[in-house]
Amino acid sequence: MSVKKELPKLTHQSSALVLSGGGARAAYQAGVLKALAELTPDTNPNPFQIICGTSAGAVNALLLASHTGTFKEAVARLCDLWMGLTVDQIYRSSWRSLFGNLFHITRSLFHHGVGRRRPLALLDNTPLRELVEEVIHFDNVRSNIEEGRLRAVCVNAMSYSAGESVSFFQGTDDLREWRRFRRFGVRSELTADHLMASAAIPTLFSTVKIGDEYFGDGAVRQLAPISPALHLGANRVFVVGVSDNRSPVHWGKKRSKAPKHSPSIAQIAGQLFNAAFIDSLEGDLEHLDRVNLLLDSVAHDRLGDLSPLRPVESAVIEPSQSLDRLAGRKVRYLPPALRWLFRSTGATTSGGGASAASYLLFEKPFLGELIELGYQDAMWEQNKLREFLQPHPIPEETERRGLFGIKVKPQTEAANGNTQS
């Protein structure tokens, strides 16, 4: 007979780590986390009680959540994994595999566009499943929750039948499922299927069946990427994005030269990927900022009237350089079949589709640069991050009222918990 442990009373603010999707771009997150691990104080060995990930960010999230050691040890393992990756550990890159998948897609045209034996996909990502099952020990998630090192972990996927964003979460018993417009949270025992579903980039990787439904990449139709963390109890969020566009410094700079040709296939695909992996997160962060500013203008004794709105402290790190340009210079390191595919579809700098290439370029020259860039970008903000990583006790009156407000950089739950939560 097992005795259920009583969870310790929450005495510090719950911090959440939010990792966006982005295929190979998620190596940037490993670099940011490497810097965070170095800045993490010994008094706070596991700074994030809630970890949320989408697509490739879900792989990073579950690897961290399933590690039984400290945050520093988990990040070291994550960086070692990324530095050792090759394309063939993520998807098959041979001529036989590529043309076999193209033939399978062509045959589907005679069967109402449906793959009869297996779901349709341009690339076979079976190696990714094998890697995930090897390096992520899913049973450890439960033990980390039971022992109080983790409050919750969440991965996001998209239901093809319902057309809704689904947050599969595993966490403490007090957490509740939720439903909002086109998005809902479901308590689940997380497995490789959930992770593979979250990382199933449309048309590129196969959909995954969970229960009676097929699921795909969690970034698709994800209206509020920060929302799951707030539903799971976070009042502080650390967000790692994969876009270089959020800063006003970059706004409007890409409208430079007149195009020499119509958009290539890869350029069109790249914009669709950016819309899925980047735009929703940036819009949610902007919404978060605005609601925090709204709450900051309200007298403290009137905040209760705005329930369930609450201020949420945040920190955001995103690339300071264009990942598209970095990818355009690294396409030559891909295996021959993929180099042909990328060049023939315009997934190069000259073809305008280097953005699409950046999501699939799982080769060390590109991944190493992303990790180093993430590390440097985070270290530039090390003073602010040291302050963010310090454990912040919850004032007694704040805890009683359920309002949390530490001001560092305005961001909120608006995009999430109130209109979102």
Short mmCIF file of C-alpha atoms in Angstrom, two decimals:
data_model
loop_
_atom_site.label_atom_id
_atom_site.label_comp_id
_atom_site.label_asym_id
_atom_site.label_seq_id
_atom_site.Cartn_x
_atom_site.Cartn_y
_atom_site.Cartn_z
CA MET A 1 0.00 0.00 0.00
CA SER A 2 1.52 3.30 -1.08
CA VAL A 3 1.27 6.39 1.05
CA LYS A 4 0.70 9.58 -0.87
CA LYS A 5 3.14 12.35 -0.02
CA GLU A 6 1.79 15.73 1.02
CA LEU A 7 3.17 18.41 -1.24
CA PRO A 8 5.11 21.18 0.50
CA LYS A 9 3.40 24.54 0.89
CA LEU A 10 4.36 26.97 -1.86
CA THR A 11 6.53 29.64 -0.25
CA HIS A 12 8.15 31.09 -3.38
CA GLN A 13 6.78 32.32 -6.64
CA SER A 14 6.32 29.58 -9.24
CA SER A 15 8.63 30.14 -12.19
CA ALA A 16 7.93 28.59 -15.58
CA LEU A 17 10.28 27.89 -18.46
CA VAL A 18 8.55 28.29 -21.84
CA LEU A 19 10.37 26.85 -24.86
CA SER A 20 8.94 27.58 -28.29
CA GLY A 21 9.15 25.37 -31.37
CA GLY A 22 11.46 25.74 -34.32
CA GLY A 23 13.09 22.48 -35.39
CA ALA A 24 16.87 22.83 -35.49
CA ARG A 25 16.51 26.41 -34.24
CA ALA A 26 15.80 24.95 -30.79
CA ALA A 27 19.56 24.46 -30.42
CA TYR A 28 19.56 28.18 -29.60
CA GLN A 29 17.54 27.34 -26.49
CA ALA A 30 20.28 24.97 -25.33
CA GLY A 31 22.77 27.84 -25.49
CA VAL A 32 20.50 30.15 -23.49
CA LEU A 33 19.92 27.42 -20.90
CA LYS A 34 23.68 26.82 -20.68
CA ALA A 35 24.14 30.44 -19.64
CA LEU A 36 21.21 30.22 -17.24
CA ALA A 37 22.73 27.15 -15.62
CA GLU A 38 25.95 29.05 -14.96
CA LEU A 39 24.00 31.96 -13.47
CA THR A 40 21.73 29.79 -11.31
CA PRO A 41 22.53 30.34 -7.62
CA ASP A 42 23.35 27.37 -5.41
CA THR A 43 20.42 28.38 -3.20
CA ASN A 44 18.03 27.64 -6.09
CA PRO A 45 19.31 24.46 -7.81
CA ASN A 46 16.03 23.88 -9.70
CA PRO A 47 14.77 27.37 -10.63
CA PHE A 48 11.80 26.26 -12.77
CA GLN A 49 8.90 24.41 -11.17
CA ILE A 50 6.92 24.41 -14.43
CA ILE A 51 8.35 23.53 -17.84
CA CYS A 52 6.38 23.95 -21.07
CA GLY A 53 7.55 23.11 -24.57
CA THR A 54 6.25 23.05 -28.12
CA SER A 55 7.60 21.08 -31.08
CA ALA A 56 11.41 20.85 -30.77
CA GLY A 57 11.06 22.89 -27.58
CA ALA A 58 9.02 20.00 -26.18
CA VAL A 59 12.04 17.71 -26.60
CA ASN A 60 14.16 20.16 -24.61
CA ALA A 61 11.41 20.54 -22.02
CA LEU A 62 10.92 16.83 -21.41
CA LEU A 63 14.64 16.13 -21.26
CA LEU A 64 14.94 18.74 -18.50
CA ALA A 65 11.79 17.57 -16.71
CA SER A 66 12.87 13.92 -16.75
CA HIS A 67 16.34 14.52 -15.34
CA THR A 68 16.67 13.57 -11.68
CA GLY A 69 19.62 15.85 -10.94
CA THR A 70 19.99 19.60 -10.65
CA PHE A 71 19.15 22.11 -13.37
CA LYS A 72 22.86 22.53 -14.16
CA GLU A 73 23.30 18.79 -14.66
CA ALA A 74 20.19 18.55 -16.83
CA VAL A 75 21.34 21.44 -19.05
CA ALA A 76 24.80 19.93 -19.44
CA ARG A 77 23.17 16.73 -20.71
CA LEU A 78 20.94 18.73 -23.05
CA CYS A 79 23.90 20.61 -24.57
CA ASP A 80 25.84 17.37 -25.04
CA LEU A 81 22.85 15.93 -26.90
CA TRP A 82 22.55 18.89 -29.26
CA MET A 83 26.27 19.05 -29.96
CA GLY A 84 26.27 15.39 -30.98
CA LEU A 85 23.24 15.55 -33.29
CA THR A 86 23.25 14.89 -37.01
CA VAL A 87 20.46 14.92 -39.57
CA ASP A 88 20.36 11.12 -39.63
CA GLN A 89 19.45 11.07 -35.91
CA ILE A 90 16.35 13.16 -36.64
CA TYR A 91 15.13 11.92 -40.04
CA ARG A 92 16.33 9.64 -42.81
CA SER A 93 18.30 11.55 -45.43
CA SER A 94 19.07 8.89 -48.06
CA TRP A 95 17.95 9.13 -51.68
CA ARG A 96 15.95 5.94 -51.20
CA SER A 97 14.01 7.32 -48.24
CA LEU A 98 13.35 10.69 -49.87
CA PHE A 99 12.10 9.30 -53.19
CA GLY A 100 10.19 6.53 -51.39
CA ASN A 101 8.25 9.16 -49.45
CA LEU A 102 7.63 11.19 -52.60
CA PHE A 103 6.29 8.05 -54.29
CA HIS A 104 4.05 7.35 -51.27
CA ILE A 105 2.65 10.90 -51.48
CA THR A 106 2.04 10.50 -55.24
CA ARG A 107 0.16 7.20 -54.69
CA SER A 108 -2.10 8.91 -52.17
CA LEU A 109 -3.53 11.03 -55.02
CA PHE A 110 -5.33 7.88 -56.18
CA HIS A 111 -6.74 7.23 -52.68
CA HIS A 112 -8.39 10.58 -51.91
CA GLY A 113 -5.08 12.03 -50.72
CA VAL A 114 -4.80 9.60 -47.81
CA GLY A 115 -1.82 7.42 -46.93
CA ARG A 116 -3.26 3.94 -46.50
CA ARG A 117 -0.40 2.17 -44.73
CA ARG A 118 1.10 5.11 -42.84
CA PRO A 119 0.53 8.85 -42.51
CA LEU A 120 1.87 11.00 -45.32
CA ALA A 121 5.14 12.86 -44.82
CA LEU A 122 8.02 14.07 -46.94
CA LEU A 123 10.60 12.94 -44.38
CA ASP A 124 10.79 9.81 -42.22
CA ASN A 125 11.51 10.89 -38.63
CA THR A 126 11.64 7.38 -37.16
CA PRO A 127 15.22 8.08 -35.96
CA LEU A 128 13.89 10.92 -33.80
CA ARG A 129 11.52 8.55 -32.02
CA GLU A 130 14.38 6.13 -31.40
CA LEU A 131 16.50 8.95 -30.01
CA VAL A 132 13.71 10.25 -27.80
CA GLU A 133 13.03 6.82 -26.33
CA GLU A 134 16.74 6.38 -25.66
CA VAL A 135 17.59 9.70 -23.98
CA ILE A 136 14.35 10.65 -22.20
CA HIS A 137 13.27 8.58 -19.21
CA PHE A 138 9.59 9.44 -19.00
CA ASP A 139 9.08 7.58 -15.69
CA ASN A 140 11.37 10.11 -14.00
CA VAL A 141 8.83 12.87 -14.61
CA ARG A 142 6.45 11.26 -12.15
CA SER A 143 9.16 10.80 -9.51
CA ASN A 144 10.33 14.42 -9.89
CA ILE A 145 6.76 15.61 -9.31
CA GLU A 146 6.25 13.32 -6.30
CA GLU A 147 9.51 14.47 -4.72
CA GLY A 148 8.65 18.16 -5.15
CA ARG A 149 11.36 19.06 -7.70
CA LEU A 150 8.75 19.74 -10.37
CA ARG A 151 5.19 21.05 -10.31
CA ALA A 152 4.24 20.33 -13.91
CA VAL A 153 5.52 19.70 -17.40
CA CYS A 154 3.49 20.36 -20.53
CA VAL A 155 3.82 19.66 -24.26
CA ASN A 156 1.54 21.18 -26.88
CA ALA A 157 0.10 19.51 -29.98
CA MET A 158 -2.60 20.21 -32.56
CA SER A 159 -5.60 17.98 -33.15
CA TYR A 160 -6.20 17.55 -36.87
CA SER A 161 -9.81 16.44 -36.41
CA ALA A 162 -10.84 19.20 -33.99
CA GLY A 163 -8.49 21.89 -35.30
CA GLU A 164 -7.62 22.87 -31.72
CA SER A 165 -4.46 23.33 -29.68
CA VAL A 166 -4.11 20.69 -26.96
CA SER A 167 -1.78 21.03 -23.96
CA PHE A 168 -0.93 17.61 -22.55
CA PHE A 169 0.33 18.12 -19.01
CA GLN A 170 1.59 15.98 -16.17
CA GLY A 171 1.73 17.54 -12.73
CA THR A 172 0.63 17.71 -9.12
CA ASP A 173 -2.85 16.56 -8.12
CA ASP A 174 -4.19 20.07 -7.47
CA LEU A 175 -3.87 21.08 -11.13
CA ARG A 176 -7.06 21.15 -13.17
CA GLU A 177 -7.79 20.73 -16.85
CA TRP A 178 -9.00 23.81 -18.73
CA ARG A 179 -10.83 24.79 -21.89
CA ARG A 180 -10.70 28.05 -23.81
CA PHE A 181 -11.42 29.06 -27.39
CA ARG A 182 -9.68 26.53 -29.66
CA ARG A 183 -7.33 25.38 -26.90
CA PHE A 184 -7.59 23.16 -23.87
CA GLY A 185 -5.44 21.34 -21.33
CA VAL A 186 -5.60 17.58 -20.74
CA ARG A 187 -3.97 15.75 -17.85
CA SER A 188 -1.89 12.90 -19.27
CA GLU A 189 0.93 10.52 -18.46
CA LEU A 190 3.41 11.89 -20.99
CA THR A 191 5.02 9.44 -23.42
CA ALA A 192 7.08 9.47 -26.59
CA ASP A 193 3.83 9.70 -28.57
CA HIS A 194 2.97 13.07 -27.05
CA LEU A 195 6.43 14.39 -27.80
CA MET A 196 6.47 13.06 -31.36
CA ALA A 197 3.04 14.57 -31.99
CA SER A 198 4.20 17.96 -30.74
CA ALA A 199 7.21 17.85 -33.08
CA ALA A 200 5.36 16.61 -36.20
CA ILE A 201 5.93 19.58 -38.54
CA PRO A 202 3.05 19.55 -41.09
CA THR A 203 3.86 17.82 -44.40
CA LEU A 204 7.45 17.16 -43.30
CA PHE A 205 6.92 14.66 -40.46
CA SER A 206 4.20 12.07 -39.88
CA THR A 207 1.18 12.79 -37.72
CA VAL A 208 0.85 10.73 -34.53
CA LYS A 209 -2.26 8.94 -33.29
CA ILE A 210 -3.06 9.39 -29.60
CA GLY A 211 -6.28 7.71 -28.54
CA ASP A 212 -8.72 8.11 -31.42
CA GLU A 213 -7.24 11.32 -32.86
CA TYR A 214 -4.28 12.30 -35.00
CA PHE A 215 -2.05 15.11 -33.76
CA GLY A 216 0.60 17.30 -35.33
CA ASP A 217 2.99 20.10 -34.48
CA GLY A 218 1.93 22.04 -31.41
CA ALA A 219 2.89 25.41 -32.88
CA VAL A 220 0.07 25.18 -35.42
CA ARG A 221 -3.11 26.91 -34.21
CA GLN A 222 -1.46 27.76 -30.90
CA LEU A 223 -3.13 31.08 -30.17
CA ALA A 224 -1.54 31.69 -26.77
CA PRO A 225 1.81 29.93 -26.28
CA ILE A 226 2.36 31.26 -22.74
CA SER A 227 -1.13 30.35 -21.56
CA PRO A 228 -0.41 26.71 -20.50
CA ALA A 229 2.29 27.86 -18.08
CA LEU A 230 -0.14 30.26 -16.40
CA HIS A 231 -2.90 27.67 -16.21
CA LEU A 232 -0.41 25.43 -14.44
CA GLY A 233 0.18 28.07 -11.77
CA ALA A 234 3.13 30.15 -12.98
CA ASN A 235 3.43 33.76 -11.92
CA ARG A 236 6.90 34.26 -13.40
CA VAL A 237 7.86 33.12 -16.90
CA PHE A 238 11.17 32.77 -18.68
CA VAL A 239 10.61 32.56 -22.44
CA VAL A 240 13.17 31.47 -25.02
CA GLY A 241 12.10 32.29 -28.57
CA VAL A 242 13.74 31.58 -31.93
CA SER A 243 13.00 34.81 -33.81
CA ASP A 244 15.18 37.88 -34.31
CA ASN A 245 12.23 40.13 -35.17
CA ARG A 246 10.65 41.05 -31.83
CA SER A 247 12.93 43.97 -31.02
CA PRO A 248 11.84 47.27 -32.63
CA VAL A 249 15.42 47.52 -33.91
CA HIS A 250 14.55 44.92 -36.55
CA TRP A 251 11.12 46.20 -37.54
CA GLY A 252 10.84 47.13 -41.20
CA LYS A 253 14.47 46.29 -42.02
CA LYS A 254 13.62 43.30 -44.20
CA ARG A 255 11.73 45.42 -46.74
CA SER A 256 14.92 46.39 -48.53
CA LYS A 257 15.62 45.36 -52.13
CA ALA A 258 12.95 44.63 -54.70
CA PRO A 259 12.65 40.86 -55.29
CA LYS A 260 14.37 39.46 -58.37
CA HIS A 261 11.89 36.62 -58.78
CA SER A 262 8.59 35.31 -57.44
CA PRO A 263 8.75 33.42 -54.11
CA SER A 264 10.29 29.95 -54.29
CA ILE A 265 8.56 26.92 -52.79
CA ALA A 266 10.92 27.01 -49.81
CA GLN A 267 10.40 30.75 -49.32
CA ILE A 268 6.65 30.23 -49.13
CA ALA A 269 7.14 27.27 -46.76
CA GLY A 270 9.52 29.33 -44.64
CA GLN A 271 6.93 32.06 -44.12
CA LEU A 272 4.34 29.44 -43.16
CA PHE A 273 6.77 27.94 -40.64
CA ASN A 274 7.51 31.40 -39.24
CA ALA A 275 3.79 32.07 -38.88
CA ALA A 276 3.40 28.87 -36.88
CA PHE A 277 6.55 28.93 -34.77
CA ILE A 278 7.12 32.65 -34.22
CA ASP A 279 4.14 34.95 -34.74
CA SER A 280 1.86 33.58 -32.01
CA LEU A 281 4.57 33.77 -29.36
CA GLU A 282 5.52 37.33 -30.25
CA GLY A 283 1.86 38.41 -30.27
CA ASP A 284 1.29 36.74 -26.91
CA LEU A 285 4.31 38.48 -25.38
CA GLU A 286 3.06 41.83 -26.65
CA HIS A 287 -0.37 41.14 -25.13
CA LEU A 288 1.35 40.15 -21.90
CA ASP A 289 3.22 43.47 -21.79
CA ARG A 290 0.09 45.51 -22.33
CA VAL A 291 -1.94 43.88 -19.60
CA ASN A 292 0.90 44.26 -17.11
CA LEU A 293 1.04 47.95 -17.95
CA LEU A 294 -2.72 48.15 -17.45
CA LEU A 295 -2.50 46.49 -14.05
CA ASP A 296 0.43 48.69 -13.08
CA SER A 297 -1.77 51.75 -13.58
CA VAL A 298 -4.44 50.43 -11.19
CA ALA A 299 -4.26 51.19 -7.48
CA HIS A 300 -3.10 48.16 -5.46
CA ASP A 301 -6.29 48.02 -3.41
CA ARG A 302 -8.37 47.79 -6.59
CA LEU A 303 -6.50 44.89 -8.20
CA GLY A 304 -8.95 42.41 -6.72
CA ASP A 305 -11.67 43.94 -8.90
CA LEU A 306 -9.78 42.78 -11.99
CA SER A 307 -9.59 39.13 -10.97
CA PRO A 308 -8.54 36.76 -12.53
CA LEU A 309 -6.00 39.17 -14.08
CA ARG A 310 -2.67 39.23 -12.28
CA PRO A 311 0.73 40.74 -13.03
CA VAL A 312 3.33 38.24 -14.16
CA GLU A 313 7.04 38.91 -14.09
CA SER A 314 8.91 37.76 -17.16
CA ALA A 315 12.21 37.55 -18.94
CA VAL A 316 12.57 36.94 -22.68
CA ILE A 317 15.66 35.95 -24.64
CA GLU A 318 15.59 35.79 -28.44
CA PRO A 319 18.32 35.68 -31.12
CA SER A 320 20.27 38.88 -31.73
CA GLN A 321 21.27 37.70 -35.22
CA SER A 322 19.33 36.44 -38.22
CA LEU A 323 19.07 32.66 -38.07
CA ASP A 324 18.11 32.63 -41.75
CA ARG A 325 21.50 34.01 -42.74
CA LEU A 326 23.30 31.52 -40.51
CA ALA A 327 21.35 28.66 -42.09
CA GLY A 328 21.98 29.86 -45.65
CA ARG A 329 25.73 29.46 -45.12
CA LYS A 330 25.42 25.95 -43.68
CA VAL A 331 23.25 24.14 -46.25
CA ARG A 332 26.42 22.72 -47.81
CA TYR A 333 26.95 20.52 -44.77
CA LEU A 334 23.78 18.51 -45.44
CA PRO A 335 23.80 15.01 -46.98
CA PRO A 336 23.59 14.96 -50.83
CA ALA A 337 19.89 14.09 -51.10
CA LEU A 338 18.91 16.94 -48.78
CA ARG A 339 21.23 19.41 -50.52
CA TRP A 340 19.44 18.57 -53.76
CA LEU A 341 16.02 18.95 -52.12
CA PHE A 342 16.90 22.29 -50.53
CA ARG A 343 18.47 23.76 -53.65
CA SER A 344 15.76 22.52 -55.99
CA THR A 345 13.03 24.09 -53.83
CA GLY A 346 14.93 27.33 -53.18
CA ALA A 347 15.85 26.66 -49.52
CA THR A 348 19.03 28.69 -49.92
CA THR A 349 20.01 32.33 -49.54
CA SER A 350 19.80 32.93 -53.31
CA GLY A 351 16.44 31.15 -53.50
CA GLY A 352 15.04 33.22 -50.62
CA GLY A 353 14.08 30.13 -48.62
CA ALA A 354 16.93 29.89 -46.12
CA SER A 355 14.34 30.33 -43.38
CA ALA A 356 12.85 26.93 -44.25
CA ALA A 357 16.31 25.39 -44.22
CA SER A 358 16.95 26.68 -40.70
CA TYR A 359 14.21 24.42 -39.32
CA LEU A 360 15.75 21.22 -40.73
CA LEU A 361 19.50 21.86 -40.57
CA PHE A 362 20.44 19.41 -37.84
CA GLU A 363 24.19 19.51 -38.45
CA LYS A 364 26.94 20.45 -36.00
CA PRO A 365 28.27 23.56 -37.83
CA PHE A 366 24.82 25.18 -37.63
CA LEU A 367 23.81 23.80 -34.23
CA GLY A 368 27.13 24.82 -32.68
CA GLU A 369 26.69 28.41 -33.87
CA LEU A 370 23.15 28.52 -32.47
CA ILE A 371 24.26 27.24 -29.07
CA GLU A 372 27.07 29.79 -28.92
CA LEU A 373 24.71 32.59 -30.01
CA GLY A 374 22.16 31.62 -27.35
CA TYR A 375 24.87 31.55 -24.69
CA GLN A 376 26.20 34.99 -25.66
CA ASP A 377 22.72 36.56 -25.91
CA ALA A 378 21.85 35.35 -22.41
CA MET A 379 25.19 36.46 -20.96
CA TRP A 380 24.61 39.96 -22.30
CA GLU A 381 21.62 40.08 -19.92
CA GLN A 382 23.31 38.27 -17.04
CA ASN A 383 22.65 40.94 -14.40
CA LYS A 384 18.90 40.89 -15.07
CA LEU A 385 18.89 37.10 -15.28
CA ARG A 386 20.72 36.72 -11.96
CA GLU A 387 17.96 38.77 -10.34
CA PHE A 388 15.26 36.75 -12.09
CA LEU A 389 16.78 33.44 -10.96
CA GLN A 390 16.81 34.41 -7.30
CA PRO A 391 13.95 32.73 -5.40
CA HIS A 392 11.30 35.36 -4.58
CA PRO A 393 9.17 34.68 -1.48
CA ILE A 394 5.44 35.29 -1.84
CA PRO A 395 4.27 38.10 0.47
CA GLU A 396 1.61 36.80 2.86
CA GLU A 397 -1.06 39.26 1.79
CA THR A 398 -0.30 38.60 -1.87
CA GLU A 399 -0.56 34.86 -1.42
CA ARG A 400 -3.90 35.22 0.34
CA ARG A 401 -5.37 37.39 -2.41
CA GLY A 402 -3.91 35.38 -5.24
CA LEU A 403 -2.26 38.41 -6.87
CA PHE A 404 1.39 38.27 -7.76
CA GLY A 405 3.31 41.33 -8.81
CA ILE A 406 7.07 41.72 -8.94
CA LYS A 407 8.07 44.31 -11.50
CA VAL A 408 11.11 43.75 -13.60
CA LYS A 409 9.89 43.62 -17.15
CA PRO A 410 6.16 44.00 -17.70
CA GLN A 411 4.43 40.92 -19.01
CA THR A 412 1.24 39.11 -17.98
CA GLU A 413 -1.19 36.45 -18.01
CA ALA A 414 -3.55 38.40 -20.12
CA ALA A 415 -2.65 36.75 -23.26
CA ASN A 416 -3.12 33.71 -21.25
CA GLY A 417 -4.69 33.34 -17.94
CA ASN A 418 -7.50 35.86 -17.75
CA THR A 419 -8.55 36.16 -21.30
CA GLN A 420 -6.39 33.17 -21.49
CA SER A 421 -6.44 31.49 -18.22
#
